[in-house]
Coordinates of C-alpha atoms and ligand atoms in Angstrom, one line a residue:
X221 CA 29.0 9.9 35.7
X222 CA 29.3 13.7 34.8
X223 CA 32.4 13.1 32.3
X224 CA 30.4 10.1 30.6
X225 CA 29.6 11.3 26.9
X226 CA 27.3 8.5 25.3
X227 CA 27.9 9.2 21.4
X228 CA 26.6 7.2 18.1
X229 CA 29.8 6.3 16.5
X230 CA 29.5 4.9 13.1
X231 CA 32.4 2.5 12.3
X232 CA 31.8 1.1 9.6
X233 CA 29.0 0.6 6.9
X234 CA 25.9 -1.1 8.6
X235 CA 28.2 -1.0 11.9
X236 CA 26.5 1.9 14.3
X237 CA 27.3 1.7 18.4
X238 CA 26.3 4.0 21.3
X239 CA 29.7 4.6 23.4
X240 CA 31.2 6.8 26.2
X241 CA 33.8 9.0 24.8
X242 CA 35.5 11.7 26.7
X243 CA 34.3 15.0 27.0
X244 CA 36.5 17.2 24.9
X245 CA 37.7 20.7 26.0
X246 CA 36.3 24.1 23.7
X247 CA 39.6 25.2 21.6
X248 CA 39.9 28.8 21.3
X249 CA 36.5 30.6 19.8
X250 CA 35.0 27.5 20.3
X251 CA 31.8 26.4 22.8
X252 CA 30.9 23.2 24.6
X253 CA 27.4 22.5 24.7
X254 CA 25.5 20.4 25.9
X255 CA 23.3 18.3 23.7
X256 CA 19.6 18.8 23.1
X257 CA 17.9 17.8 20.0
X258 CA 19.8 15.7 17.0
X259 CA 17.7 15.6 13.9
X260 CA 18.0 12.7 11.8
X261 CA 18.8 13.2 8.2
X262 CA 19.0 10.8 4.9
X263 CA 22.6 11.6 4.8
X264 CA 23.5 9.8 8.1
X265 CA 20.8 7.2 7.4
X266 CA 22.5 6.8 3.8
X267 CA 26.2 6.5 5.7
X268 CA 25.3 3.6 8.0
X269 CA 23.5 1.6 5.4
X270 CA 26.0 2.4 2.5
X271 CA 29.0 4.0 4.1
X272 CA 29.6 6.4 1.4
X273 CA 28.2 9.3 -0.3
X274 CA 29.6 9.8 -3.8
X275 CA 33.1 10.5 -2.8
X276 CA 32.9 10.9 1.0
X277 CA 34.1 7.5 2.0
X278 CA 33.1 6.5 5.6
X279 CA 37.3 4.9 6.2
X280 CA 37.5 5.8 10.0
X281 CA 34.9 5.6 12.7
X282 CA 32.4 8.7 12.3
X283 CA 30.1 10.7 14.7
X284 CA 26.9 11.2 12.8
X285 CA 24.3 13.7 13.4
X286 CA 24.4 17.5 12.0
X287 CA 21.1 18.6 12.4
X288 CA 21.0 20.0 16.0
X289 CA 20.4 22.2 19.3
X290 CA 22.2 22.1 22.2
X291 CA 23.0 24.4 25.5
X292 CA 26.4 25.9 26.0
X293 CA 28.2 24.7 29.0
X294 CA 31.3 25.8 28.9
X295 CA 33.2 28.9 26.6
X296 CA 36.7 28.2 25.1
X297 CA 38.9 31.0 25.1
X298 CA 38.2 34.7 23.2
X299 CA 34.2 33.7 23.0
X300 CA 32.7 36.8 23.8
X301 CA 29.5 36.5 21.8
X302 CA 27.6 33.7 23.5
X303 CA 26.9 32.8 27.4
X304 CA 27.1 29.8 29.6
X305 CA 23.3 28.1 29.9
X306 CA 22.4 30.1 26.1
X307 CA 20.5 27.4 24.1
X308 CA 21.8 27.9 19.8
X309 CA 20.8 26.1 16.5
X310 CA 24.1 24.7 15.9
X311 CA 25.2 25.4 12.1
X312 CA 27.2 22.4 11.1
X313 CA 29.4 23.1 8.3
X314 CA 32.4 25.4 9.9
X315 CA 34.1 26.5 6.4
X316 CA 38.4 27.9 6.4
X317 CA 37.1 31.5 6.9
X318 CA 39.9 32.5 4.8
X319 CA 40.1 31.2 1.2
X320 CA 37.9 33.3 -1.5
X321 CA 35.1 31.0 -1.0
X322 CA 35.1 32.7 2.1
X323 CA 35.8 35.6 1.5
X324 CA 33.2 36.8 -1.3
X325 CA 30.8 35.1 1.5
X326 CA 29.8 31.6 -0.8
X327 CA 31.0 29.5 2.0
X328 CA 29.6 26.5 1.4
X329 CA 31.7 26.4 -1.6
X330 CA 34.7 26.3 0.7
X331 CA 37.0 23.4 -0.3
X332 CA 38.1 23.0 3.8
X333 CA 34.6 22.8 4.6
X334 CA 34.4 21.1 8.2
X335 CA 30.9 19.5 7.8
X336 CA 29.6 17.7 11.0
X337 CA 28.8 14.2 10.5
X338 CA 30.5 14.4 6.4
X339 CA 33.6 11.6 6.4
X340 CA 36.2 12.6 8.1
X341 CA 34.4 15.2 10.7
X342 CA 32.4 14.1 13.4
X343 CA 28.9 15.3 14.1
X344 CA 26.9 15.9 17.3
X345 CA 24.9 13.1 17.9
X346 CA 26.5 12.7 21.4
X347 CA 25.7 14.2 25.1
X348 CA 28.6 16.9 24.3
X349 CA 30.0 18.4 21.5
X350 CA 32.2 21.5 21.0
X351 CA 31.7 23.8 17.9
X352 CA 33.3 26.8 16.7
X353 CA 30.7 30.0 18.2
X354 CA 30.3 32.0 15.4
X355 CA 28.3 28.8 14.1
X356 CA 26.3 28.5 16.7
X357 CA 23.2 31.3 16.6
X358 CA 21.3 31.8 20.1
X359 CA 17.4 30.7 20.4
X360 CA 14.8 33.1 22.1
X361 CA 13.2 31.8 24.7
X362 CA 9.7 31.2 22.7
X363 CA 11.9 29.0 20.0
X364 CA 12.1 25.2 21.2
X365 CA 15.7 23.2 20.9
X366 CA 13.6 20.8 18.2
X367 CA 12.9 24.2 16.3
X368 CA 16.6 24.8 16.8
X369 CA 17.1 21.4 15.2
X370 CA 15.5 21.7 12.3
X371 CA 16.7 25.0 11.5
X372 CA 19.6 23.2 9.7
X373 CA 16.8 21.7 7.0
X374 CA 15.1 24.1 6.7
X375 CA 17.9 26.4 6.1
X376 CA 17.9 24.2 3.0
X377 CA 14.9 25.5 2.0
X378 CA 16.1 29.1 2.2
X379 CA 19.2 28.8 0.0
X380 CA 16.8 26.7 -2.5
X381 CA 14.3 29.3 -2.8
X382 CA 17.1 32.1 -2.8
X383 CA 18.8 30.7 -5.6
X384 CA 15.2 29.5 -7.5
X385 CA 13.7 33.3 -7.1
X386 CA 11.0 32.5 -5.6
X387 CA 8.7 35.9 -4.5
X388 CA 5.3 37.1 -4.5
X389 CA 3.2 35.7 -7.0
X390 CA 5.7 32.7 -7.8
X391 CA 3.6 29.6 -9.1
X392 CA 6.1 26.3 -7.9
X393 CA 6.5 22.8 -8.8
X394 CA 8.4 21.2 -6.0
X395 CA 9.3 17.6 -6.9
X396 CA 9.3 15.1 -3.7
X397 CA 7.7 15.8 -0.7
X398 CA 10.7 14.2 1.8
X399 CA 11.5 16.9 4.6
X400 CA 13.5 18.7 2.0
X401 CA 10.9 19.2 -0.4
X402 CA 8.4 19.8 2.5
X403 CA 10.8 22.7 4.0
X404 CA 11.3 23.7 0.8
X405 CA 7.3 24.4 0.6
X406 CA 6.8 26.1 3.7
X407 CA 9.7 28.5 2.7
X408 CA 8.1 29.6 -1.1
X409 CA 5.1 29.9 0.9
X410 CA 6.3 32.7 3.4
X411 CA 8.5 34.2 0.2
X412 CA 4.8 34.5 -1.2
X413 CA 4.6 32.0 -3.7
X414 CA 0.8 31.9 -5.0
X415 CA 0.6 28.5 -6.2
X416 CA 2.7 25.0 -5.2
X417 CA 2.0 21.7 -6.3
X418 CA 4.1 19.1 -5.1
X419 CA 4.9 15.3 -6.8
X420 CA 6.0 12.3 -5.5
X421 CA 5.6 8.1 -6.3
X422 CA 4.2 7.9 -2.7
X423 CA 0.6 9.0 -2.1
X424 CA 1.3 9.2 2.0
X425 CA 4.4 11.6 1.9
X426 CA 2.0 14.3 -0.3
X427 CA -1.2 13.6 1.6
X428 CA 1.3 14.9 4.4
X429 CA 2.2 17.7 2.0
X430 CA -1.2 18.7 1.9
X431 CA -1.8 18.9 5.1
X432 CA 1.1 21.2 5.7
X433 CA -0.3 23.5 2.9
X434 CA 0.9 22.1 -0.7
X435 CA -1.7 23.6 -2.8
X436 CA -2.1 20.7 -5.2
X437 CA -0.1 17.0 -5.0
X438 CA 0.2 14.5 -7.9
X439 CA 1.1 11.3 -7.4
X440 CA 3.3 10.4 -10.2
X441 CA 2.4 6.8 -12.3
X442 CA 3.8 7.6 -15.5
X443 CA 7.4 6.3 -16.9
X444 CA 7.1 9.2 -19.2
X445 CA 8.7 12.5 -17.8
X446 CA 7.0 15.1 -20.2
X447 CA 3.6 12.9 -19.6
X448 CA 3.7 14.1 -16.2
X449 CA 5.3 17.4 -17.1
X450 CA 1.7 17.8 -18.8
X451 CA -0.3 16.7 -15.9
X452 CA 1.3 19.6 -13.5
X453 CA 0.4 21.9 -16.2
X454 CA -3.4 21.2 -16.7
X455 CA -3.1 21.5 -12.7
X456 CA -1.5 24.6 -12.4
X457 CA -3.2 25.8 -15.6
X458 CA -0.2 26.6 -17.4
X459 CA 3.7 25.7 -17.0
X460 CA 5.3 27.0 -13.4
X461 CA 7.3 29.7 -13.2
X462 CA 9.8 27.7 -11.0
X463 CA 10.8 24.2 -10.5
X464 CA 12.4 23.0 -7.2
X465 CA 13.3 19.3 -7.6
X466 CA 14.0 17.8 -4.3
X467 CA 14.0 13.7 -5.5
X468 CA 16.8 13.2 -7.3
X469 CA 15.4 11.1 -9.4
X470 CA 16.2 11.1 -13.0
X471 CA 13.1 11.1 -14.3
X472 CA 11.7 14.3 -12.0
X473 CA 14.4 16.1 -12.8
X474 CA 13.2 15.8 -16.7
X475 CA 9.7 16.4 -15.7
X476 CA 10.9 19.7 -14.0
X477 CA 12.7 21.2 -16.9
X478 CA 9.6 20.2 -19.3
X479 CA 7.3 21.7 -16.6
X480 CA 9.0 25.2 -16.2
X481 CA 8.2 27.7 -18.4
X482 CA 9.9 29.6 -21.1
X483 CA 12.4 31.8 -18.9
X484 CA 11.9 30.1 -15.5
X485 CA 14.2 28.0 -13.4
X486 CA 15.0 24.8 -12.3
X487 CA 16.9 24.4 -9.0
X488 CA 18.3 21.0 -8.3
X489 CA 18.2 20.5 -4.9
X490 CA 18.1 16.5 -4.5
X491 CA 21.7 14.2 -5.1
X492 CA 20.8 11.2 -7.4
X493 CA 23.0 9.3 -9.7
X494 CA 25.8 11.2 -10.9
X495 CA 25.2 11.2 -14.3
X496 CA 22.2 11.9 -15.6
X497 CA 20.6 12.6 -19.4
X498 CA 18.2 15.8 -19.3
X499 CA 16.8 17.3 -22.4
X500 CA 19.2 20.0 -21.8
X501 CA 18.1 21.6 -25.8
X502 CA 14.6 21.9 -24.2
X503 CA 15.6 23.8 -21.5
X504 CA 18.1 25.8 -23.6
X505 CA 16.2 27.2 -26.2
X506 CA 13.2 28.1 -24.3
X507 CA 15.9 30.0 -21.6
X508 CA 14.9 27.4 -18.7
X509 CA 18.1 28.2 -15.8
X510 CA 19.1 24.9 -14.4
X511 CA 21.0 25.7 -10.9
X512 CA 22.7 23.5 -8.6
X513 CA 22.7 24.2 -4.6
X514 CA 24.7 23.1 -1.7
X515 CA 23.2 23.3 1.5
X516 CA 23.1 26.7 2.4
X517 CA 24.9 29.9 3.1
X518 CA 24.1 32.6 5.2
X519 CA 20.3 31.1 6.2
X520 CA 20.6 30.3 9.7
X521 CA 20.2 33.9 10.8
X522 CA 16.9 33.5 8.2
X523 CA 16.2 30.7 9.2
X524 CA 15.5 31.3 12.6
X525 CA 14.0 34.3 12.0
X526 CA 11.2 32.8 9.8
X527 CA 10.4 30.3 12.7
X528 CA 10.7 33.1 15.6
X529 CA 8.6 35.2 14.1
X530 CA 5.9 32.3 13.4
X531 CA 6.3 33.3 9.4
X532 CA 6.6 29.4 9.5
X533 CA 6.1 26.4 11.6
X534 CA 8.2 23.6 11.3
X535 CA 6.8 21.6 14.3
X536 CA 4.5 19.4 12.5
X537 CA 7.5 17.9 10.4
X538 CA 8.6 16.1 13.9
X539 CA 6.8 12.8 14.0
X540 CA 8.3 10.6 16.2
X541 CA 11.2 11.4 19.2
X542 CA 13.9 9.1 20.9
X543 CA 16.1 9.4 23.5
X544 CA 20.1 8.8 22.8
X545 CA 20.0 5.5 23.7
X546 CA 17.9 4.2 21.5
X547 CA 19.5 6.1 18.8
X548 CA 20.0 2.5 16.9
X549 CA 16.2 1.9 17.4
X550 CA 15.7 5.4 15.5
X551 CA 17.9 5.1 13.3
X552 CA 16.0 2.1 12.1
X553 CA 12.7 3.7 11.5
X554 CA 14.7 6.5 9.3
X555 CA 15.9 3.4 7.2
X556 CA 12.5 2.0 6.9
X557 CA 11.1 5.7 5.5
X558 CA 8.6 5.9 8.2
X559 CA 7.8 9.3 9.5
X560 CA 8.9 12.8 8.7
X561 CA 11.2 13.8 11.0
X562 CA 12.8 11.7 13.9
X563 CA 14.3 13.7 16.5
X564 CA 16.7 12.3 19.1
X565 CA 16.9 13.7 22.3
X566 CA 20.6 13.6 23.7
X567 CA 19.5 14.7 27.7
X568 CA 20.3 12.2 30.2
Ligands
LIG237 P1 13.7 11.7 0.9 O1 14.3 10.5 0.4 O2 13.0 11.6 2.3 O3 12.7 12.4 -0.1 C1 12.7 12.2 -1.4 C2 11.3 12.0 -1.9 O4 11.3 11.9 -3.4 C3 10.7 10.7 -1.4 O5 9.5 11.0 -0.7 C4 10.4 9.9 -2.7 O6 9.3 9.1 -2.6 C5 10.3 11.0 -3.7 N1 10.5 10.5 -5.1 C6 11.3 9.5 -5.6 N2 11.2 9.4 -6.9 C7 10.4 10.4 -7.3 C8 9.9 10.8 -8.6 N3 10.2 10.1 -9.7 N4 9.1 11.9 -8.6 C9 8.8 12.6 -7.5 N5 9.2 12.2 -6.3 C10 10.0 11.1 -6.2 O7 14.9 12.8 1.0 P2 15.0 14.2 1.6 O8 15.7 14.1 3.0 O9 13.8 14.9 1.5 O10 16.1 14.8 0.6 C11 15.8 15.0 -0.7 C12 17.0 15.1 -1.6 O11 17.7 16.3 -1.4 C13 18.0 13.9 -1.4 O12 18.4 13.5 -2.7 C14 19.1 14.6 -0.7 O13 20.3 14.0 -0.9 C15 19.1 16.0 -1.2 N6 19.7 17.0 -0.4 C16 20.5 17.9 -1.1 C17 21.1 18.9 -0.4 C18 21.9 19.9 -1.2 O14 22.7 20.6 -0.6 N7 21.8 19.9 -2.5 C19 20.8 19.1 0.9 C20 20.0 18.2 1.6 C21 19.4 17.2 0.9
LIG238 ZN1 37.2 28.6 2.8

């Protein structure tokens, strides 16, 4: 039935169902698309097994999904910008607009940030879904819905990078090779970074990191942070320039600032425990920057431009696909870690 709209509603922690909602009308500036290609990410996976994120409490029944593509199939009013049948990466955090977050164009620092699929707002992971159109950024033709998709990691990557200084000549340590860490490669790469070694605990994630072009990988075995801190260097030859840590865990974060040299930079990309003990004297008296991100700001456009104009390919990070209804079947494999990327495909 054409008004059918099979959706993956999270109720409740460990409690994930596929059910028809009703198709909901475009408000003003606002399109209805048409689903394509749902991305899953840790976040949703970490909101059906846990129902929580720090302080973003899973208390009514959620859409998840954020990472998507979809066609437009309808325009709400005032949209003059996009076209019935255009295929967009859908952005999925719609911020106030107004507030000075906003305005001095750090949005993602908005405190009325509308995140898809971030308790309360509903994501996409549905057959429809209506978003505001000035977040939505039109696809050429040569740029698949799945490249669409992961624009919204990979964007990620961008605001990382941005924030880390990464250019020409940049030698990188990029801690965990998960799909952040790995988009966070492939975008130091096309910024010209000369070297990149990337770390993790598991030997399959960085022989995949290889493949995808991670000049050096270390598997790290030690407990001791600044043990490992000295096995990147003899690697790399001397300390990195920049340190991306895309784990979260503790002990890689410590590893990054002892592995940065005098003057460099350590971006913390990956959400771990809330507090955590850093030897923040280290880092202070040799002039290490420690920076925080969230998500991203002003990358789509980026983004897609890196991936249009082949500066990099993102493909290989999709390693297995589903259709919508077997979104719980997918969502399974994402718990068990296996893969890179699952995609979801929301066509009927
Ligand atoms: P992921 O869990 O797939 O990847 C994390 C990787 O780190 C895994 O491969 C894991 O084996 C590895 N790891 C664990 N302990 C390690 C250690 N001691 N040293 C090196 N590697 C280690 O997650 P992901 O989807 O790639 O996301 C990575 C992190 O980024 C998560 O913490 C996520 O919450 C965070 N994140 C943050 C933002 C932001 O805006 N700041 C945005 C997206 C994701
Ligand atoms: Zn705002």
């Amino acid at each position: 039935m054409a008004d059918k709209n099979l959706t993956a509603i999270l109720y409740k922690q460990g409690d994930l169902k596929l059910e028809d909602l009703p198709v909901k009308e475009p408000g003003p500036g606002q399109v209805q698309l048409s689903m394509k290609d749902v991305g899953i990410c840790g976040s949703d996976v970490h909101y059906w097994t846990h129902g929580a994120i720090g302080d973003f409490i899973v208390k009514a029944p959620m859409i998840l999904g954020h990472e998507a593509a979809g066609v437009v199939c309808k325009l709400g009013e005032g949209v003059t910008t996009l076209k019935v049948g255009d295929r967009v990466a859908i952005e999925p955090g719609v911020p106030c607009k107004m507030c000075k977050y906003c305005k001095k164009g750090r949005y993602n620092l908005c405190p009325d940030m509308k995140f898809c699929a971030t308790p309360p707002y509903d994501g996409n992971l549905a057959r429809f879904y209506c978003h505001d159109a000035d977040y939505c950024y039109k696809l050429p033709d040569h740029v698949s819905n799945e490249e669409g998709a992961l624009l919204e990691p990979l964007s990620v990557g961008v605001h990382a990078c941005a924030r880390a200084g990464v250019e020409i000549g940049s030698r990188v340590l990029i801690c965990g090779a998960g799909p952040i860490g790995l988009v966070n490669m492939l975008t130091a790469k096309a910024r010209g970074a000369a070297e990149i070694i990337m770390t993790d605990i598991d030997q399959s994630r960085l022989d995949f990191a290889k493949s995808l072009g991670a000049n050096h990988i270390l598997k790290v075995t030690s407990r001791d942070p600044q043990v490992t801190a000295n096995q990147i260097e003899e690697i790399m030859g001397d300390k990195v320039d920049i340190t991306i840590e895309c784990s979260g865990a503790p002990p890689s974060i410590r590893t990054g600032i002892f592995a940065t040299a005098p003057g460099g930079c350590v971006v913390l990309v990956g959400l771990g425990p809330a507090d955590v003990e850093l030897p923040i004297v280290n880092a202070s008296v040799r002039e290490v920057d420690i920076r925080g991100i969230f998500r991203y700001v002003n990358c789509y456009p980026t983004a897609l431009a890196m991936v249009a104009s082949g500066q990099v390919n993102v493909k290989p990070l999709v390693t297995h696909r589903f259709k919508l209804e077997q979104a719980l079947e997918a969502f399974q494999m994402a718990k068990e870690g296996k893969g890179v990327k699952i995609i979801i495909n929301c066509e009927k």
